[in-house]
């Protein structure tokens, strides 16, 4: 089973985290995620700081798992 870091935002992974998790695969993820729902963190009441667009943990996990199986 794959272990990913805890999302920095309560809504999901930040853009920085996405790059750290996926590395060179981040552009492939972004193409795959076109049309999927993304969260927008504006800070309170969800977080202590605004993170902007966040990527839901479930989507990142599913993408990362599928990519690992295909390699």
PDB file of N, CA, C and O in Angstrom:
ATOM      1  N   UNK A   1       0.839  -1.192   0.000  1.00  0.00           N
ATOM      2  CA  UNK A   1       0.000   0.000   0.000  1.00  0.00           C
ATOM      3  C   UNK A   1       0.879   1.249   0.000  1.00  0.00           C
ATOM      4  O   UNK A   1       1.882   1.317   0.686  1.00  0.00           O
ATOM      5  N   UNK A   2       0.476   2.227  -0.766  1.00  0.00           N
ATOM      6  CA  UNK A   2       1.222   3.457  -0.914  1.00  0.00           C
ATOM      7  C   UNK A   2       0.911   4.411   0.235  1.00  0.00           C
ATOM      8  O   UNK A   2      -0.232   4.558   0.640  1.00  0.00           O
ATOM      9  N   UNK A   3       1.939   5.061   0.739  1.00  0.00           N
ATOM     10  CA  UNK A   3       1.757   6.049   1.793  1.00  0.00           C
ATOM     11  C   UNK A   3       2.101   7.423   1.242  1.00  0.00           C
ATOM     12  O   UNK A   3       3.195   7.630   0.729  1.00  0.00           O
ATOM     13  N   UNK A   4       1.159   8.321   1.349  1.00  0.00           N
ATOM     14  CA  UNK A   4       1.371   9.696   0.914  1.00  0.00           C
ATOM     15  C   UNK A   4       1.399  10.594   2.144  1.00  0.00           C
ATOM     16  O   UNK A   4       0.830  10.246   3.179  1.00  0.00           O
ATOM     17  N   UNK A   5       2.024  11.767   2.032  1.00  0.00           N
ATOM     18  CA  UNK A   5       2.050  12.676   3.179  1.00  0.00           C
ATOM     19  C   UNK A   5       0.660  13.209   3.494  1.00  0.00           C
ATOM     20  O   UNK A   5      -0.245  13.154   2.654  1.00  0.00           O
ATOM     21  N   UNK A   6       0.504  13.704   4.669  1.00  0.00           N
ATOM     22  CA  UNK A   6      -0.747  14.336   5.084  1.00  0.00           C
ATOM     23  C   UNK A   6      -0.932  15.619   4.267  1.00  0.00           C
ATOM     24  O   UNK A   6       0.021  16.389   4.088  1.00  0.00           O
ATOM     25  N   UNK A   7      -2.116  15.866   3.734  1.00  0.00           N
ATOM     26  CA  UNK A   7      -2.341  17.111   3.002  1.00  0.00           C
ATOM     27  C   UNK A   7      -2.086  18.332   3.901  1.00  0.00           C
ATOM     28  O   UNK A   7      -2.436  18.325   5.084  1.00  0.00           O
ATOM     29  N   UNK A   8      -1.481  19.373   3.342  1.00  0.00           N
ATOM     30  CA  UNK A   8      -1.196  20.594   4.097  1.00  0.00           C
ATOM     31  C   UNK A   8      -2.472  21.381   4.380  1.00  0.00           C
ATOM     32  O   UNK A   8      -2.514  22.192   5.298  1.00  0.00           O
ATOM     33  N   UNK A   9      -3.491  21.143   3.598  1.00  0.00           N
ATOM     34  CA  UNK A   9      -4.767  21.842   3.729  1.00  0.00           C
ATOM     35  C   UNK A   9      -5.833  20.829   4.124  1.00  0.00           C
ATOM     36  O   UNK A   9      -5.784  19.682   3.704  1.00  0.00           O
ATOM     37  N   UNK A  10      -6.801  21.261   4.886  1.00  0.00           N
ATOM     38  CA  UNK A  10      -7.881  20.341   5.263  1.00  0.00           C
ATOM     39  C   UNK A  10      -8.698  19.907   4.049  1.00  0.00           C
ATOM     40  O   UNK A  10      -9.357  18.881   4.085  1.00  0.00           O
ATOM     41  N   UNK A  11      -8.632  20.673   2.956  1.00  0.00           N
ATOM     42  CA  UNK A  11      -9.383  20.326   1.747  1.00  0.00           C
ATOM     43  C   UNK A  11      -8.610  19.417   0.802  1.00  0.00           C
ATOM     44  O   UNK A  11      -9.203  18.763  -0.044  1.00  0.00           O
ATOM     45  N   UNK A  12      -7.272  19.383   0.905  1.00  0.00           N
ATOM     46  CA  UNK A  12      -6.496  18.531   0.010  1.00  0.00           C
ATOM     47  C   UNK A  12      -5.051  18.969  -0.108  1.00  0.00           C
ATOM     48  O   UNK A  12      -4.537  19.723   0.715  1.00  0.00           O
ATOM     49  N   UNK A  13      -4.400  18.500  -1.174  1.00  0.00           N
ATOM     50  CA  UNK A  13      -2.985  18.784  -1.407  1.00  0.00           C
ATOM     51  C   UNK A  13      -2.803  20.122  -2.111  1.00  0.00           C
ATOM     52  O   UNK A  13      -3.521  20.438  -3.056  1.00  0.00           O
ATOM     53  N   UNK A  14      -1.807  20.868  -1.679  1.00  0.00           N
ATOM     54  CA  UNK A  14      -1.478  22.139  -2.308  1.00  0.00           C
ATOM     55  C   UNK A  14      -0.690  21.886  -3.590  1.00  0.00           C
ATOM     56  O   UNK A  14      -0.216  20.770  -3.829  1.00  0.00           O
ATOM     57  N   UNK A  15      -0.515  22.923  -4.389  1.00  0.00           N
ATOM     58  CA  UNK A  15       0.263  22.800  -5.629  1.00  0.00           C
ATOM     59  C   UNK A  15       1.696  22.375  -5.330  1.00  0.00           C
ATOM     60  O   UNK A  15       2.266  21.545  -6.042  1.00  0.00           O
ATOM     61  N   UNK A  16       2.270  22.909  -4.268  1.00  0.00           N
ATOM     62  CA  UNK A  16       3.634  22.535  -3.884  1.00  0.00           C
ATOM     63  C   UNK A  16       3.699  21.056  -3.539  1.00  0.00           C
ATOM     64  O   UNK A  16       4.601  20.338  -3.983  1.00  0.00           O
ATOM     65  N   UNK A  17       2.756  20.592  -2.740  1.00  0.00           N
ATOM     66  CA  UNK A  17       2.733  19.178  -2.376  1.00  0.00           C
ATOM     67  C   UNK A  17       2.534  18.297  -3.592  1.00  0.00           C
ATOM     68  O   UNK A  17       3.146  17.243  -3.697  1.00  0.00           O
ATOM     69  N   UNK A  18       1.685  18.719  -4.505  1.00  0.00           N
ATOM     70  CA  UNK A  18       1.433  17.936  -5.707  1.00  0.00           C
ATOM     71  C   UNK A  18       2.733  17.710  -6.471  1.00  0.00           C
ATOM     72  O   UNK A  18       3.029  16.594  -6.893  1.00  0.00           O
ATOM     73  N   UNK A  19       3.538  18.754  -6.611  1.00  0.00           N
ATOM     74  CA  UNK A  19       4.832  18.634  -7.275  1.00  0.00           C
ATOM     75  C   UNK A  19       5.774  17.707  -6.531  1.00  0.00           C
ATOM     76  O   UNK A  19       6.499  16.913  -7.140  1.00  0.00           O
ATOM     77  N   UNK A  20       5.772  17.773  -5.206  1.00  0.00           N
ATOM     78  CA  UNK A  20       6.642  16.911  -4.399  1.00  0.00           C
ATOM     79  C   UNK A  20       6.224  15.445  -4.500  1.00  0.00           C
ATOM     80  O   UNK A  20       7.062  14.558  -4.564  1.00  0.00           O
ATOM     81  N   UNK A  21       4.940  15.199  -4.525  1.00  0.00           N
ATOM     82  CA  UNK A  21       4.412  13.824  -4.562  1.00  0.00           C
ATOM     83  C   UNK A  21       4.600  13.204  -5.944  1.00  0.00           C
ATOM     84  O   UNK A  21       5.005  12.048  -6.066  1.00  0.00           O
ATOM     85  N   UNK A  22       4.308  13.971  -6.996  1.00  0.00           N
ATOM     86  CA  UNK A  22       4.281  13.408  -8.342  1.00  0.00           C
ATOM     87  C   UNK A  22       5.541  13.669  -9.159  1.00  0.00           C
ATOM     88  O   UNK A  22       5.747  13.003 -10.181  1.00  0.00           O
ATOM     89  N   UNK A  23       6.352  14.616  -8.746  1.00  0.00           N
ATOM     90  CA  UNK A  23       7.585  14.904  -9.476  1.00  0.00           C
ATOM     91  C   UNK A  23       7.321  15.187 -10.945  1.00  0.00           C
ATOM     92  O   UNK A  23       6.489  16.019 -11.288  1.00  0.00           O
ATOM     93  N   UNK A  24       7.998  14.443 -11.821  1.00  0.00           N
ATOM     94  CA  UNK A  24       7.844  14.635 -13.267  1.00  0.00           C
ATOM     95  C   UNK A  24       6.433  14.316 -13.764  1.00  0.00           C
ATOM     96  O   UNK A  24       6.059  14.716 -14.861  1.00  0.00           O
ATOM     97  N   UNK A  25       5.660  13.591 -12.972  1.00  0.00           N
ATOM     98  CA  UNK A  25       4.317  13.198 -13.374  1.00  0.00           C
ATOM     99  C   UNK A  25       3.252  14.247 -13.119  1.00  0.00           C
ATOM    100  O   UNK A  25       2.079  14.026 -13.406  1.00  0.00           O
ATOM    101  N   UNK A  26       3.643  15.406 -12.606  1.00  0.00           N
ATOM    102  CA  UNK A  26       2.652  16.414 -12.254  1.00  0.00           C
ATOM    103  C   UNK A  26       1.893  16.916 -13.479  1.00  0.00           C
ATOM    104  O   UNK A  26       0.678  17.141 -13.415  1.00  0.00           O
ATOM    105  N   UNK A  27       2.553  17.056 -14.615  1.00  0.00           N
ATOM    106  CA  UNK A  27       1.857  17.514 -15.830  1.00  0.00           C
ATOM    107  C   UNK A  27       0.888  16.453 -16.336  1.00  0.00           C
ATOM    108  O   UNK A  27      -0.193  16.772 -16.827  1.00  0.00           O
ATOM    109  N   UNK A  28       1.268  15.199 -16.201  1.00  0.00           N
ATOM    110  CA  UNK A  28       0.374  14.099 -16.586  1.00  0.00           C
ATOM    111  C   UNK A  28      -0.859  14.109 -15.676  1.00  0.00           C
ATOM    112  O   UNK A  28      -1.983  13.944 -16.135  1.00  0.00           O
ATOM    113  N   UNK A  29      -0.641  14.340 -14.392  1.00  0.00           N
ATOM    114  CA  UNK A  29      -1.767  14.422 -13.445  1.00  0.00           C
ATOM    115  C   UNK A  29      -2.697  15.565 -13.834  1.00  0.00           C
ATOM    116  O   UNK A  29      -3.918  15.392 -13.863  1.00  0.00           O
ATOM    117  N   UNK A  30      -2.124  16.721 -14.117  1.00  0.00           N
ATOM    118  CA  UNK A  30      -2.962  17.879 -14.451  1.00  0.00           C
ATOM    119  C   UNK A  30      -3.808  17.605 -15.694  1.00  0.00           C
ATOM    120  O   UNK A  30      -4.967  17.998 -15.754  1.00  0.00           O
ATOM    121  N   UNK A  31      -3.241  16.919 -16.681  1.00  0.00           N
ATOM    122  CA  UNK A  31      -4.008  16.558 -17.880  1.00  0.00           C
ATOM    123  C   UNK A  31      -5.101  15.561 -17.518  1.00  0.00           C
ATOM    124  O   UNK A  31      -6.231  15.662 -18.003  1.00  0.00           O
ATOM    125  N   UNK A  32      -4.768  14.593 -16.659  1.00  0.00           N
ATOM    126  CA  UNK A  32      -5.737  13.589 -16.216  1.00  0.00           C
ATOM    127  C   UNK A  32      -6.861  14.231 -15.410  1.00  0.00           C
ATOM    128  O   UNK A  32      -8.016  13.822 -15.491  1.00  0.00           O
ATOM    129  N   UNK A  33      -6.531  15.278 -14.651  1.00  0.00           N
ATOM    130  CA  UNK A  33      -7.494  15.887 -13.733  1.00  0.00           C
ATOM    131  C   UNK A  33      -8.405  16.932 -14.396  1.00  0.00           C
ATOM    132  O   UNK A  33      -9.295  17.462 -13.727  1.00  0.00           O
ATOM    133  N   UNK A  34      -8.194  17.203 -15.690  1.00  0.00           N
ATOM    134  CA  UNK A  34      -9.052  18.174 -16.367  1.00  0.00           C
ATOM    135  C   UNK A  34     -10.502  17.712 -16.247  1.00  0.00           C
ATOM    136  O   UNK A  34     -10.838  16.566 -16.523  1.00  0.00           O
ATOM    137  N   UNK A  35     -11.346  18.597 -15.790  1.00  0.00           N
ATOM    138  CA  UNK A  35     -12.762  18.279 -15.634  1.00  0.00           C
ATOM    139  C   UNK A  35     -13.127  17.723 -14.270  1.00  0.00           C
ATOM    140  O   UNK A  35     -14.300  17.598 -13.950  1.00  0.00           O
ATOM    141  N   UNK A  36     -12.124  17.381 -13.468  1.00  0.00           N
ATOM    142  CA  UNK A  36     -12.401  16.903 -12.110  1.00  0.00           C
ATOM    143  C   UNK A  36     -12.584  18.111 -11.194  1.00  0.00           C
ATOM    144  O   UNK A  36     -12.047  19.176 -11.420  1.00  0.00           O
ATOM    145  N   UNK A  37     -13.332  17.913 -10.152  1.00  0.00           N
ATOM    146  CA  UNK A  37     -13.554  18.968  -9.180  1.00  0.00           C
ATOM    147  C   UNK A  37     -12.293  19.217  -8.375  1.00  0.00           C
ATOM    148  O   UNK A  37     -11.598  18.282  -7.983  1.00  0.00           O
ATOM    149  N   UNK A  38     -11.981  20.483  -8.148  1.00  0.00           N
ATOM    150  CA  UNK A  38     -10.870  20.870  -7.288  1.00  0.00           C
ATOM    151  C   UNK A  38     -11.416  21.792  -6.215  1.00  0.00           C
ATOM    152  O   UNK A  38     -12.423  22.464  -6.422  1.00  0.00           O
ATOM    153  N   UNK A  39     -10.738  21.810  -5.088  1.00  0.00           N
ATOM    154  CA  UNK A  39     -11.155  22.697  -4.015  1.00  0.00           C
ATOM    155  C   UNK A  39     -10.430  24.024  -4.110  1.00  0.00           C
ATOM    156  O   UNK A  39      -9.360  24.122  -4.705  1.00  0.00           O
ATOM    157  N   UNK A  40     -11.023  25.035  -3.535  1.00  0.00           N
ATOM    158  CA  UNK A  40     -10.368  26.335  -3.432  1.00  0.00           C
ATOM    159  C   UNK A  40     -10.360  26.714  -1.958  1.00  0.00           C
ATOM    160  O   UNK A  40     -11.412  26.910  -1.352  1.00  0.00           O
ATOM    161  N   UNK A  41      -9.173  26.779  -1.397  1.00  0.00           N
ATOM    162  CA  UNK A  41      -9.019  27.126   0.011  1.00  0.00           C
ATOM    163  C   UNK A  41      -8.767  28.619   0.122  1.00  0.00           C
ATOM    164  O   UNK A  41      -7.784  29.130  -0.417  1.00  0.00           O
ATOM    165  N   UNK A  42      -9.666  29.299   0.810  1.00  0.00           N
ATOM    166  CA  UNK A  42      -9.527  30.740   1.019  1.00  0.00           C
ATOM    167  C   UNK A  42      -9.121  31.057   2.451  1.00  0.00           C
ATOM    168  O   UNK A  42      -9.243  32.193   2.889  1.00  0.00           O
ATOM    169  N   UNK A  43      -8.669  30.039   3.167  1.00  0.00           N
ATOM    170  CA  UNK A  43      -8.292  30.240   4.568  1.00  0.00           C
ATOM    171  C   UNK A  43      -9.458  29.929   5.473  1.00  0.00           C
ATOM    172  O   UNK A  43     -10.121  28.908   5.308  1.00  0.00           O
ATOM    173  N   UNK A  44      -9.731  30.810   6.394  1.00  0.00           N
ATOM    174  CA  UNK A  44     -10.802  30.580   7.356  1.00  0.00           C
ATOM    175  C   UNK A  44     -12.138  30.409   6.658  1.00  0.00           C
ATOM    176  O   UNK A  44     -12.374  31.061   5.652  1.00  0.00           O
ATOM    177  N   UNK A  45     -13.014  29.569   7.095  1.00  0.00           N
ATOM    178  CA  UNK A  45     -12.961  28.807   8.337  1.00  0.00           C
ATOM    179  C   UNK A  45     -12.255  27.457   8.199  1.00  0.00           C
ATOM    180  O   UNK A  45     -12.110  26.746   9.179  1.00  0.00           O
ATOM    181  N   UNK A  46     -11.818  27.085   6.989  1.00  0.00           N
ATOM    182  CA  UNK A  46     -11.252  25.746   6.793  1.00  0.00           C
ATOM    183  C   UNK A  46      -9.815  25.621   7.261  1.00  0.00           C
ATOM    184  O   UNK A  46      -9.407  24.600   7.767  1.00  0.00           O
ATOM    185  N   UNK A  47      -9.013  26.644   7.018  1.00  0.00           N
ATOM    186  CA  UNK A  47      -7.578  26.585   7.304  1.00  0.00           C
ATOM    187  C   UNK A  47      -7.104  27.871   7.960  1.00  0.00           C
ATOM    188  O   UNK A  47      -7.794  28.882   7.944  1.00  0.00           O
ATOM    189  N   UNK A  48      -5.877  27.826   8.412  1.00  0.00           N
ATOM    190  CA  UNK A  48      -5.280  29.015   9.014  1.00  0.00           C
ATOM    191  C   UNK A  48      -4.697  29.948   7.960  1.00  0.00           C
ATOM    192  O   UNK A  48      -4.379  31.084   8.250  1.00  0.00           O
ATOM    193  N   UNK A  49      -4.529  29.460   6.728  1.00  0.00           N
ATOM    194  CA  UNK A  49      -4.010  30.280   5.639  1.00  0.00           C
ATOM    195  C   UNK A  49      -4.672  29.872   4.327  1.00  0.00           C
ATOM    196  O   UNK A  49      -5.068  28.730   4.157  1.00  0.00           O
ATOM    197  N   UNK A  50      -4.787  30.801   3.372  1.00  0.00           N
ATOM    198  CA  UNK A  50      -5.360  30.442   2.075  1.00  0.00           C
ATOM    199  C   UNK A  50      -4.344  29.673   1.225  1.00  0.00           C
ATOM    200  O   UNK A  50      -3.222  30.111   1.047  1.00  0.00           O
ATOM    201  N   UNK A  51      -4.740  28.527   0.738  1.00  0.00           N
ATOM    202  CA  UNK A  51      -3.856  27.693  -0.079  1.00  0.00           C
ATOM    203  C   UNK A  51      -4.164  27.801  -1.567  1.00  0.00           C
ATOM    204  O   UNK A  51      -3.445  27.262  -2.383  1.00  0.00           O
ATOM    205  N   UNK A  52      -5.253  28.445  -1.917  1.00  0.00           N
ATOM    206  CA  UNK A  52      -5.638  28.531  -3.328  1.00  0.00           C
ATOM    207  C   UNK A  52      -6.231  27.212  -3.793  1.00  0.00           C
ATOM    208  O   UNK A  52      -6.905  26.514  -3.040  1.00  0.00           O
ATOM    209  N   UNK A  53      -5.945  26.828  -5.019  1.00  0.00           N
ATOM    210  CA  UNK A  53      -6.483  25.576  -5.563  1.00  0.00           C
ATOM    211  C   UNK A  53      -5.801  24.396  -4.877  1.00  0.00           C
ATOM    212  O   UNK A  53      -4.580  24.361  -4.759  1.00  0.00           O
ATOM    213  N   UNK A  54      -6.606  23.470  -4.416  1.00  0.00           N
ATOM    214  CA  UNK A  54      -6.089  22.247  -3.795  1.00  0.00           C
ATOM    215  C   UNK A  54      -6.652  21.040  -4.533  1.00  0.00           C
ATOM    216  O   UNK A  54      -7.709  21.107  -5.157  1.00  0.00           O
ATOM    217  N   UNK A  55      -5.918  19.964  -4.472  1.00  0.00           N
ATOM    218  CA  UNK A  55      -6.278  18.738  -5.174  1.00  0.00           C
ATOM    219  C   UNK A  55      -6.698  17.715  -4.143  1.00  0.00           C
ATOM    220  O   UNK A  55      -5.960  17.436  -3.191  1.00  0.00           O
ATOM    221  N   UNK A  56      -7.876  17.155  -4.327  1.00  0.00           N
ATOM    222  CA  UNK A  56      -8.427  16.245  -3.333  1.00  0.00           C
ATOM    223  C   UNK A  56      -7.561  15.007  -3.158  1.00  0.00           C
ATOM    224  O   UNK A  56      -7.063  14.437  -4.134  1.00  0.00           O
ATOM    225  N   UNK A  57      -7.387  14.623  -1.912  1.00  0.00           N
ATOM    226  CA  UNK A  57      -6.529  13.489  -1.559  1.00  0.00           C
ATOM    227  C   UNK A  57      -6.926  12.229  -2.324  1.00  0.00           C
ATOM    228  O   UNK A  57      -6.071  11.496  -2.817  1.00  0.00           O
ATOM    229  N   UNK A  58      -8.201  11.987  -2.443  1.00  0.00           N
ATOM    230  CA  UNK A  58      -8.672  10.779  -3.137  1.00  0.00           C
ATOM    231  C   UNK A  58      -8.208  10.754  -4.600  1.00  0.00           C
ATOM    232  O   UNK A  58      -7.791   9.713  -5.109  1.00  0.00           O
ATOM    233  N   UNK A  59      -8.284  11.888  -5.280  1.00  0.00           N
ATOM    234  CA  UNK A  59      -7.861  11.940  -6.687  1.00  0.00           C
ATOM    235  C   UNK A  59      -6.359  11.708  -6.824  1.00  0.00           C
ATOM    236  O   UNK A  59      -5.915  10.972  -7.708  1.00  0.00           O
ATOM    237  N   UNK A  60      -5.573  12.337  -5.966  1.00  0.00           N
ATOM    238  CA  UNK A  60      -4.119  12.185  -6.033  1.00  0.00           C
ATOM    239  C   UNK A  60      -3.726  10.740  -5.725  1.00  0.00           C
ATOM    240  O   UNK A  60      -2.900  10.146  -6.429  1.00  0.00           O
ATOM    241  N   UNK A  61      -4.341  10.157  -4.717  1.00  0.00           N
ATOM    242  CA  UNK A  61      -4.057   8.765  -4.350  1.00  0.00           C
ATOM    243  C   UNK A  61      -4.421   7.818  -5.488  1.00  0.00           C
ATOM    244  O   UNK A  61      -3.641   6.928  -5.844  1.00  0.00           O
ATOM    245  N   UNK A  62      -5.584   8.007  -6.072  1.00  0.00           N
ATOM    246  CA  UNK A  62      -6.035   7.145  -7.171  1.00  0.00           C
ATOM    247  C   UNK A  62      -5.099   7.256  -8.377  1.00  0.00           C
ATOM    248  O   UNK A  62      -4.713   6.256  -8.983  1.00  0.00           O
ATOM    249  N   UNK A  63      -4.702   8.468  -8.719  1.00  0.00           N
ATOM    250  CA  UNK A  63      -3.794   8.677  -9.839  1.00  0.00           C
ATOM    251  C   UNK A  63      -2.439   8.035  -9.560  1.00  0.00           C
ATOM    252  O   UNK A  63      -1.894   7.331 -10.401  1.00  0.00           O
ATOM    253  N   UNK A  64      -1.905   8.274  -8.383  1.00  0.00           N
ATOM    254  CA  UNK A  64      -0.584   7.743  -8.027  1.00  0.00           C
ATOM    255  C   UNK A  64      -0.607   6.213  -8.031  1.00  0.00           C
ATOM    256  O   UNK A  64       0.324   5.573  -8.523  1.00  0.00           O
ATOM    257  N   UNK A  65      -1.655   5.607  -7.531  1.00  0.00           N
ATOM    258  CA  UNK A  65      -1.786   4.150  -7.507  1.00  0.00           C
ATOM    259  C   UNK A  65      -1.863   3.581  -8.926  1.00  0.00           C
ATOM    260  O   UNK A  65      -1.208   2.589  -9.247  1.00  0.00           O
ATOM    261  N   UNK A  66      -2.659   4.203  -9.776  1.00  0.00           N
ATOM    262  CA  UNK A  66      -2.792   3.729 -11.160  1.00  0.00           C
ATOM    263  C   UNK A  66      -1.468   3.844 -11.902  1.00  0.00           C
ATOM    264  O   UNK A  66      -1.094   2.961 -12.674  1.00  0.00           O
ATOM    265  N   UNK A  67      -0.754   4.914 -11.646  1.00  0.00           N
ATOM    266  CA  UNK A  67       0.548   5.106 -12.307  1.00  0.00           C
ATOM    267  C   UNK A  67       1.573   4.063 -11.834  1.00  0.00           C
ATOM    268  O   UNK A  67       2.355   3.558 -12.635  1.00  0.00           O
ATOM    269  N   UNK A  68       1.537   3.752 -10.554  1.00  0.00           N
ATOM    270  CA  UNK A  68       2.456   2.758 -10.010  1.00  0.00           C
ATOM    271  C   UNK A  68       2.168   1.373 -10.615  1.00  0.00           C
ATOM    272  O   UNK A  68       3.086   0.617 -10.912  1.00  0.00           O
ATOM    273  N   UNK A  69       0.888   1.060 -10.813  1.00  0.00           N
ATOM    274  CA  UNK A  69       0.510  -0.243 -11.392  1.00  0.00           C
ATOM    275  C   UNK A  69       0.940  -0.342 -12.846  1.00  0.00           C
ATOM    276  O   UNK A  69       1.255  -1.405 -13.342  1.00  0.00           O
ATOM    277  N   UNK A  70       0.938   0.795 -13.564  1.00  0.00           N
ATOM    278  CA  UNK A  70       1.242   0.762 -14.988  1.00  0.00           C
ATOM    279  C   UNK A  70       2.745   0.748 -15.278  1.00  0.00           C
ATOM    280  O   UNK A  70       3.146   0.533 -16.413  1.00  0.00           O
ATOM    281  N   UNK A  71       3.552   0.990 -14.284  1.00  0.00           N
ATOM    282  CA  UNK A  71       5.009   1.037 -14.512  1.00  0.00           C
ATOM    283  C   UNK A  71       5.664  -0.264 -14.151  1.00  0.00           C
ATOM    284  O   UNK A  71       5.240  -1.107 -13.532  1.00  0.00           O
TER     285      UNK A  71
END
